[in-house]
Coordinates of C-alpha atoms in Angstrom, one line a residue:
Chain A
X13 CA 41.2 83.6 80.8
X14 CA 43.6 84.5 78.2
X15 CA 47.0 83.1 78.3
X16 CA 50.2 83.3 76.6
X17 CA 52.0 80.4 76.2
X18 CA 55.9 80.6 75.1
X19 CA 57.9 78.0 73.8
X20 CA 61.3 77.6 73.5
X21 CA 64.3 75.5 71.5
X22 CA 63.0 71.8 70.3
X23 CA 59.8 72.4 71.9
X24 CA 59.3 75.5 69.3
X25 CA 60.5 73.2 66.8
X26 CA 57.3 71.0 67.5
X27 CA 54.8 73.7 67.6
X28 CA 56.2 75.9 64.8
X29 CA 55.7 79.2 67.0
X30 CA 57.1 80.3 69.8
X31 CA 54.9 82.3 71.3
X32 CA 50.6 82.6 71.0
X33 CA 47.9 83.3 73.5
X34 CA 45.5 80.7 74.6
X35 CA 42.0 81.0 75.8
X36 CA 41.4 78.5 78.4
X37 CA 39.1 77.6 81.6
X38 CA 41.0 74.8 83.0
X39 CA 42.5 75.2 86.2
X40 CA 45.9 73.7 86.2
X41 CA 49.3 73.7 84.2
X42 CA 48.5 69.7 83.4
X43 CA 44.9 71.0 81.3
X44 CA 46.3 73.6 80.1
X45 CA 49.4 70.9 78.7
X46 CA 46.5 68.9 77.5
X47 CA 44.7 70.9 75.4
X48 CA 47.7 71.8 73.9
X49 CA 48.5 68.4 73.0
X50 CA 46.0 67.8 71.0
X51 CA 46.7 70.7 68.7
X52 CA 50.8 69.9 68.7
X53 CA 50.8 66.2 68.9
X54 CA 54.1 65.5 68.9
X55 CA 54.5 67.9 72.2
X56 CA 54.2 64.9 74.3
X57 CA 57.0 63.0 73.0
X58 CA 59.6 66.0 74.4
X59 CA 60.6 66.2 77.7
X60 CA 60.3 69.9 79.1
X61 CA 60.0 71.7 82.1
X62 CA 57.4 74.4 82.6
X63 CA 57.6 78.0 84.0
X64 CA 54.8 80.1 85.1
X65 CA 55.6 83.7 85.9
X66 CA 59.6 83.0 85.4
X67 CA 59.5 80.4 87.9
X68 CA 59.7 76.7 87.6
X69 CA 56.8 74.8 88.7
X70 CA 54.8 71.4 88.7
X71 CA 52.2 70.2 86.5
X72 CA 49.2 70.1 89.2
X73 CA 50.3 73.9 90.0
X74 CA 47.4 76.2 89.5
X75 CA 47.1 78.9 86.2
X76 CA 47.2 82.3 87.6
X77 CA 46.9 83.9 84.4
X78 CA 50.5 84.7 84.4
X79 CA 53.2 84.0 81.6
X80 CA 53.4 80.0 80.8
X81 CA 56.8 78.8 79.0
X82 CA 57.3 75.5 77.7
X83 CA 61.5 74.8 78.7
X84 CA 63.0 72.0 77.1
X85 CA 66.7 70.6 78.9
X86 CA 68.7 73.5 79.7
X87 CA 71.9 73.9 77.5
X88 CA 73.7 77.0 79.0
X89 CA 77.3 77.4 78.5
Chain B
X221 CA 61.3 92.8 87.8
X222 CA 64.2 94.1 85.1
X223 CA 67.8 92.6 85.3
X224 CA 71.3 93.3 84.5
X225 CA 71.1 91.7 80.8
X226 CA 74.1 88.7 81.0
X227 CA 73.9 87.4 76.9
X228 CA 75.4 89.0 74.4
X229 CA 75.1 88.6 70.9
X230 CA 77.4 86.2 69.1
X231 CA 80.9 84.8 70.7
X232 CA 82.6 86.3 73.7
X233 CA 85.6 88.0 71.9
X234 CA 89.3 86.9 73.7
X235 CA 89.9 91.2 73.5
X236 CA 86.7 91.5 75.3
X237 CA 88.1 89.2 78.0
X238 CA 91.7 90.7 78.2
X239 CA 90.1 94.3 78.5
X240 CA 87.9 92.7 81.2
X241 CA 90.6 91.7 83.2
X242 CA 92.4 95.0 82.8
X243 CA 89.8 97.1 84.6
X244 CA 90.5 95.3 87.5
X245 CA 93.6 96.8 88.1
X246 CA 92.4 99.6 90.0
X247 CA 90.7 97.3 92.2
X248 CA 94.0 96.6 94.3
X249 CA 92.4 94.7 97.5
X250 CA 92.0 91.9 95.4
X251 CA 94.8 89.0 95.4
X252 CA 93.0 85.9 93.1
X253 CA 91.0 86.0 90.0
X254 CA 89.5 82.6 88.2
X255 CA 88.0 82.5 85.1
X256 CA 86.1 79.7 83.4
X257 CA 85.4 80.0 79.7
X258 CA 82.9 77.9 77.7
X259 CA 83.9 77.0 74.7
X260 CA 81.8 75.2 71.4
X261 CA 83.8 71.7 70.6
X262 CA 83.8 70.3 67.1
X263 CA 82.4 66.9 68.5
X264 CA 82.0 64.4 66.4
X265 CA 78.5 62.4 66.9
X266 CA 78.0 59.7 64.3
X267 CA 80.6 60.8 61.7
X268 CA 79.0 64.3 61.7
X269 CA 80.9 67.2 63.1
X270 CA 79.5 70.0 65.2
X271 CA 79.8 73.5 63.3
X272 CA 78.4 75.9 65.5
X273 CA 76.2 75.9 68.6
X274 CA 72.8 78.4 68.0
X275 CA 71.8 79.6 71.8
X276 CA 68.4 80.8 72.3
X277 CA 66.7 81.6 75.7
X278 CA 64.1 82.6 77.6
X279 CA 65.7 85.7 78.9
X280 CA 63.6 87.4 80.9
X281 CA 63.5 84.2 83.1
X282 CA 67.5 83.5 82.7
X283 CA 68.4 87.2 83.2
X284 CA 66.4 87.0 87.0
X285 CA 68.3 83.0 86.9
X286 CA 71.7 84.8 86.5
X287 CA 71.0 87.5 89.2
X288 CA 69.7 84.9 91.5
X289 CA 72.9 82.9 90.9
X290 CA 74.9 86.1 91.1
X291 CA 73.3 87.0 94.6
X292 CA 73.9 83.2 96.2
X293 CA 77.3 83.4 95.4
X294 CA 78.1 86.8 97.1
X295 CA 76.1 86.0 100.2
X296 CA 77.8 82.6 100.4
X297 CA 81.5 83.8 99.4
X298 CA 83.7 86.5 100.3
X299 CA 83.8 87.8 96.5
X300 CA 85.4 91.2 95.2
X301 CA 83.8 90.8 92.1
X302 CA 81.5 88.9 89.7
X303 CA 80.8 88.7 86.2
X304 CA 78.8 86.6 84.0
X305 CA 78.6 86.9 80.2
X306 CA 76.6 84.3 77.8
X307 CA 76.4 84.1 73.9
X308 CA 73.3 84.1 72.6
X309 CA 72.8 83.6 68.4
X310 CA 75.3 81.1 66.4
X311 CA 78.8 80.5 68.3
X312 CA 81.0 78.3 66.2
X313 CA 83.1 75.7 67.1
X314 CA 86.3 77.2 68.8
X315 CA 84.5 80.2 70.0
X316 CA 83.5 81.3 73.7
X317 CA 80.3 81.3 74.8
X318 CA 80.3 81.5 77.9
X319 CA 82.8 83.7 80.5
X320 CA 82.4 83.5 84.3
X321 CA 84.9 86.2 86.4
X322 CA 85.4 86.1 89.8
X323 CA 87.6 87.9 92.2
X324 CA 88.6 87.8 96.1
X325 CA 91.0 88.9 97.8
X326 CA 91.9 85.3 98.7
X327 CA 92.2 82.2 96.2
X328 CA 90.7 79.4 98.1
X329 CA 87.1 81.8 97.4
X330 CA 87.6 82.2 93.8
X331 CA 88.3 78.2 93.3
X332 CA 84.8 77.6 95.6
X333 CA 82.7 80.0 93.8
X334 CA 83.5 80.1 90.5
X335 CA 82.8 76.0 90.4
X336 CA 79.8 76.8 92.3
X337 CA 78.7 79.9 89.9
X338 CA 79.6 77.8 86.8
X339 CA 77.2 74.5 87.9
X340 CA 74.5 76.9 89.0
X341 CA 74.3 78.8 85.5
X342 CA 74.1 74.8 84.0
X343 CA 71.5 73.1 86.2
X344 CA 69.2 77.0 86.7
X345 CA 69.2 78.6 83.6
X346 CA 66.5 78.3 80.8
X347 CA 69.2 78.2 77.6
X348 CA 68.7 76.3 74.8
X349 CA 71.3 74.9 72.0
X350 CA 70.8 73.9 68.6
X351 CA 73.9 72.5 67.7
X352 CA 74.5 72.6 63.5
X353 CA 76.4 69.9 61.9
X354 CA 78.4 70.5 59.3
X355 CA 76.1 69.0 57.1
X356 CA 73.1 71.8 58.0
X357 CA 71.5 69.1 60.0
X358 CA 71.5 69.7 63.9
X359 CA 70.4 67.9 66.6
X360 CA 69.6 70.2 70.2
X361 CA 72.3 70.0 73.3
X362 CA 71.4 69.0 76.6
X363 CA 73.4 69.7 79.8
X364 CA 75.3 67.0 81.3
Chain C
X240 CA 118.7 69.0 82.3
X241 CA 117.5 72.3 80.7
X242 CA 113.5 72.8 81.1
X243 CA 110.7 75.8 79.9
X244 CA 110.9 78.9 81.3
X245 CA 108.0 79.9 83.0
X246 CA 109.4 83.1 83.9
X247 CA 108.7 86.3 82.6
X248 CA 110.0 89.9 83.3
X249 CA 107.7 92.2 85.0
X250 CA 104.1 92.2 85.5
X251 CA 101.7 90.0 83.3
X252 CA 100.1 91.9 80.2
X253 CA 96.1 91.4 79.9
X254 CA 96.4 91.9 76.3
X255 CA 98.9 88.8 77.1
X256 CA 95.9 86.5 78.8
X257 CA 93.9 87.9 75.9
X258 CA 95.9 86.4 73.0
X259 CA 96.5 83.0 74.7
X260 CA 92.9 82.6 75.4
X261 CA 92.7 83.6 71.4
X262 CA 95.1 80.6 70.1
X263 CA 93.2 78.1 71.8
X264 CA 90.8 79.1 69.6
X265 CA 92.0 76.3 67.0
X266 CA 91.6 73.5 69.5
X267 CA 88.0 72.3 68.6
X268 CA 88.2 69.8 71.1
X269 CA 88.8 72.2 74.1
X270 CA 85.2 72.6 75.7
X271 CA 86.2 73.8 79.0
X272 CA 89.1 76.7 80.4
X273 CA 89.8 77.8 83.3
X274 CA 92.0 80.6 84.4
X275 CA 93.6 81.4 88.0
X276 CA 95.9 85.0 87.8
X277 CA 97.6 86.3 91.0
X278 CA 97.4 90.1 91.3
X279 CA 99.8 91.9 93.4
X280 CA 97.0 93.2 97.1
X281 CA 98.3 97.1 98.4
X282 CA 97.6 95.5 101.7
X283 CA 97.9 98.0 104.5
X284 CA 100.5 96.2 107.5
X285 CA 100.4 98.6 110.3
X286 CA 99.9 101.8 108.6
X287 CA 102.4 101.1 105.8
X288 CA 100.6 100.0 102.6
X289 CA 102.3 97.3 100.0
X290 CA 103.2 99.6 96.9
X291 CA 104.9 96.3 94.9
X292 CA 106.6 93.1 95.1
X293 CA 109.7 92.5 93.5
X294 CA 110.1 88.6 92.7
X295 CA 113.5 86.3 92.8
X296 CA 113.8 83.0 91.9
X297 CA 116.0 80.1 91.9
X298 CA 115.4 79.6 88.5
X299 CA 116.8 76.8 87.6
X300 CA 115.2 74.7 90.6
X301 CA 112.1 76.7 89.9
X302 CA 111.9 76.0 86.4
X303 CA 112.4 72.1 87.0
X304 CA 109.4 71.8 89.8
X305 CA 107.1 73.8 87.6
X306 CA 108.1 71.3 85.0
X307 CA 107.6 68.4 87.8
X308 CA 104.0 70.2 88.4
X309 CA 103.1 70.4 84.5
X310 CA 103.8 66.6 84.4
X311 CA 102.0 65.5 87.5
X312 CA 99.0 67.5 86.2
X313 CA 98.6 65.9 82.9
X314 CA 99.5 62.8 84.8
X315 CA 96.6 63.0 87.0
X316 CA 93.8 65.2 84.6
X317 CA 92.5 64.8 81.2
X318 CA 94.0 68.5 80.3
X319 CA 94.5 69.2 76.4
X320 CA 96.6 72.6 77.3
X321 CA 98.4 73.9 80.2
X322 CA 100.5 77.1 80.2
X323 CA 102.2 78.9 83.4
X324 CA 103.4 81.8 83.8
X325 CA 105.2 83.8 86.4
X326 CA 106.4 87.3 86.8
X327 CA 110.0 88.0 88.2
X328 CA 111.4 91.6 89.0
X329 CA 109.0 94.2 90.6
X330 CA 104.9 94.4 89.9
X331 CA 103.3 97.0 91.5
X332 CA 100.1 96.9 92.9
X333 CA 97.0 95.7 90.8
X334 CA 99.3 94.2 88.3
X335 CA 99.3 90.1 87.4
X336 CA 102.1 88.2 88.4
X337 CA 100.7 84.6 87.8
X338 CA 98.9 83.5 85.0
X339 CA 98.1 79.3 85.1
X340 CA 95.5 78.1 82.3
X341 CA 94.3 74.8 81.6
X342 CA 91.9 73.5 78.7
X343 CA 90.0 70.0 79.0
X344 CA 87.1 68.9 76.8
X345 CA 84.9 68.9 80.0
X346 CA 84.5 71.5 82.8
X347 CA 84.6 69.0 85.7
X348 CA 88.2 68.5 85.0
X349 CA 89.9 72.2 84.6
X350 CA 88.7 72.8 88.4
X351 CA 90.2 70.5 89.9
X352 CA 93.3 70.8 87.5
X353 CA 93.5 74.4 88.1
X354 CA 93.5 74.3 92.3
X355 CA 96.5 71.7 92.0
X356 CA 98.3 73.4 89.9
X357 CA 98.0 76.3 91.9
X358 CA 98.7 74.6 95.1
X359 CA 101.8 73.0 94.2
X360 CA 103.0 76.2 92.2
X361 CA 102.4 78.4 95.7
X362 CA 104.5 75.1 97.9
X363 CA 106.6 73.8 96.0
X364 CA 108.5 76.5 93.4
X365 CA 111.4 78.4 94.8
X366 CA 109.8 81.6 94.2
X367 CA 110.7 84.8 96.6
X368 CA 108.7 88.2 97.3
X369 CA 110.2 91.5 98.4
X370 CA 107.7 93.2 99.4
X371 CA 107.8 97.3 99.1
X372 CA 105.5 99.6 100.9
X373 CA 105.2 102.9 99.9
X374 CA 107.9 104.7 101.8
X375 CA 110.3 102.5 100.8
X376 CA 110.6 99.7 103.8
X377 CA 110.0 96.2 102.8
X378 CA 109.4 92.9 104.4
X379 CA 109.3 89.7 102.7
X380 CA 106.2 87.9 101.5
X381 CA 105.7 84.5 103.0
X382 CA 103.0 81.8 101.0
X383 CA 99.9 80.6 104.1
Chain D
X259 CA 136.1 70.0 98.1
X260 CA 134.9 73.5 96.4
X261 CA 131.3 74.0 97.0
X262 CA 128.8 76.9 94.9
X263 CA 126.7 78.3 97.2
X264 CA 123.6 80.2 96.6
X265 CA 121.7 82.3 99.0
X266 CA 118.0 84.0 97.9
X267 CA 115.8 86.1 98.9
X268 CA 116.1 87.5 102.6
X269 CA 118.9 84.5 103.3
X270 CA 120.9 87.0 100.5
X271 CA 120.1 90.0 102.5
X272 CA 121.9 88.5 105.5
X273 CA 125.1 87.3 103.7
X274 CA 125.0 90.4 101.6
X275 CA 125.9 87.7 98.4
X276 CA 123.8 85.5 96.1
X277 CA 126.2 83.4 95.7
X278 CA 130.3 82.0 96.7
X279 CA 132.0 79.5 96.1
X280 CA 132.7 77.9 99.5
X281 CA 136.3 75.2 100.3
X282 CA 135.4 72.6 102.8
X283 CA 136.2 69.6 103.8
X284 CA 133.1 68.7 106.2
X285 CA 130.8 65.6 105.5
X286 CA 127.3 67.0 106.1
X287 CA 124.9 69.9 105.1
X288 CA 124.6 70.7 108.9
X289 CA 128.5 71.5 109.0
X290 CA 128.5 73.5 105.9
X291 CA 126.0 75.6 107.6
X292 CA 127.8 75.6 110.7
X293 CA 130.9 77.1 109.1
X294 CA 128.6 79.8 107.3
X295 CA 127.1 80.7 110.3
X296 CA 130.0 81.6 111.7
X297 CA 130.6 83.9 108.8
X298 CA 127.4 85.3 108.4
X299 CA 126.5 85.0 112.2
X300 CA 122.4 86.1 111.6
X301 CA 121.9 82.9 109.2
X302 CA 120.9 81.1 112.5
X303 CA 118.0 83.7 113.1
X304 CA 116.1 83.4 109.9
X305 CA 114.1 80.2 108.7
X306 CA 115.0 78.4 105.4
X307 CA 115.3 74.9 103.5
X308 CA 118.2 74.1 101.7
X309 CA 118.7 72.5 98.0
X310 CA 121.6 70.3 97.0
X311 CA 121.7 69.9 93.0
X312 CA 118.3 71.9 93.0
X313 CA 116.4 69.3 95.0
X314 CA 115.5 70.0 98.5
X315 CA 117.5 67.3 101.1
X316 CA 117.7 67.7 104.9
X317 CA 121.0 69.0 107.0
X318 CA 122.1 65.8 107.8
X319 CA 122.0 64.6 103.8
X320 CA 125.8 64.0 102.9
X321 CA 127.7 66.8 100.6
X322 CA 128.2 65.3 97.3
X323 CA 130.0 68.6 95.5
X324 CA 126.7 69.7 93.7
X325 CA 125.5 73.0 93.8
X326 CA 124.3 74.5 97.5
X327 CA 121.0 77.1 98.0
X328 CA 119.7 78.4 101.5
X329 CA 116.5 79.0 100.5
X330 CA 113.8 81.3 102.6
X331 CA 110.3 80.4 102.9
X332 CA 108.1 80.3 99.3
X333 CA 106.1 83.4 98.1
X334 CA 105.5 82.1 94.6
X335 CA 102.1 83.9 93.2

């Protein structure tokens, strides 16, 4: 499936873009992060958080082909 | 799902706030407003000084964040009324960024939820600060 | 001993809140404010609805505890500003007649700062409420 | 000894005054309001503290010649 992948603050700052959309066949968030990593390398080095539809979720959680955002610490307010 | 949109663009004006306050005069069953106001400090972080805090976010996500937040609080407290406003672009140091209004007619409510609102928005809410030295250099902020 | 006055003739301005809130703006420390105002509630007492309250004081008593307050707060709270103000003579209905404001580098600090100052103004200050309804009859306003 | 006495709020509404200048000769706070009471005979019916030099002391606190307020229940803010 196609996905599109957003990235946000420092984490934009590692991949140079803030938005693209990825082809993938992997199943969960955690391939989808690795594939990644190997084109950003430095991606691993940030700590981030990572949304799928809008909502927070975990690395094993499965891709459903919605929306994926890459959220570095939150610095509201 | 579209939300109320909470950021504006640039600093939360002090006139903006005063007008904000007048409109509630109308509203004459309430007793207690409390306001918290962000505001960018001029830190100092190994003999740089913060200039100006550049917000960014993921606002589709934040926007459904704040009305989540806003919807907890007014099930959970007896609240008149509830606003939320956050700066989004370059704030500078000295500036507002962020205003959180609540009203009741009561003031132990407003003292419960505003605190309550104002963690919430800092834990829940994908924003993201780049924080420019005065030098050009920055360094990104992360929420205590 | 002569302190502040606190006091100020009629109801609080919003353009008033506005303007403080804008000379704080200069404080590059201040990363946290927070705000309680008391508005005047047109609550309905069997039939007869609250049209204003006209505030007395013992001023010079009054002046002195909110100057005992003020000290005991930056005593007890890291605060880099505290201003209150309250109204004397009549403010009608949906009009301000408290304004307390408090500025810390962090937020943690101007909650709790703000609920005792608020406390102590409401039990301690020699502060007195004749309360109007609409037809004329009053009955005086006692602090819960 | 001459005593200034000030009355507030819905104490004032009672006596009709804000404030007198009171000559008495009695030890206590409690016979100072025993004399006023016979003056102003619904004093007794309504609640209040009272403040000698503008700091709030108990009836039986001794009369030291400072300024007197009968002082109704708060309603600051």
């Amino acid at each position: 499936m196609t996905i599109k992948v957003k990235y946000f603050g420092q984490i934009a700052e590692v991949t140079g873009i803030q938005e693209e959309f990825v082809k993938f066949s992997g199943v969960t968030l955690m391939e989808l992060v690795g594939k990644l990593s190997q084109k950003y390398p430095d991606l691993e080095k940030k700590s981030f958080q990572m949304a799928q539809n809008k909502e927070l979720v975990s690395l094993d959680s499965k891709l459903t082909g919605d929306e994926i955002a890459f959220l570095p610490p939150f610095a509201g307010g | 799902m579209k939300h109320k949109n909470v950021f504006k663009s640039g600093a939360i004006a002090s006139e903006f706030i005063g007008e904000s306050i007048a409109k509630h005069q109308s509203k004459t069953n309430i007793g207690a407003h409390n306001i918290f106001l962000g505001q960018v400090r001029a830190d100092v972080i190994n003999g740089r000084t913060i200039a100006a805090i550049e917000y960014t976010a993921y606002e589709d996500m934040a926007n459904a964040k704040f009305h989540e937040i806003r919807e907890a609080a007014f099930n959970k407290f007896d609240l008149t009324c509830m606003h939320i406003y956050h700066s989004l672009g370059k704030v500078k140091a000295g500036e507002i960024c962020l205003f959180v209004f609540v009203s009741s007619p009561h003031r132990k409510v407003v003292f419960e939820a505003l605190e309550f609102l104002v963690e919430r928005i800092k834990s829940d809410v994908p924003v993201f600060g780049k924080e420019y030295f005065e030098d050009k250099t920055h360094q990104w902020k992360v929420n205590k």
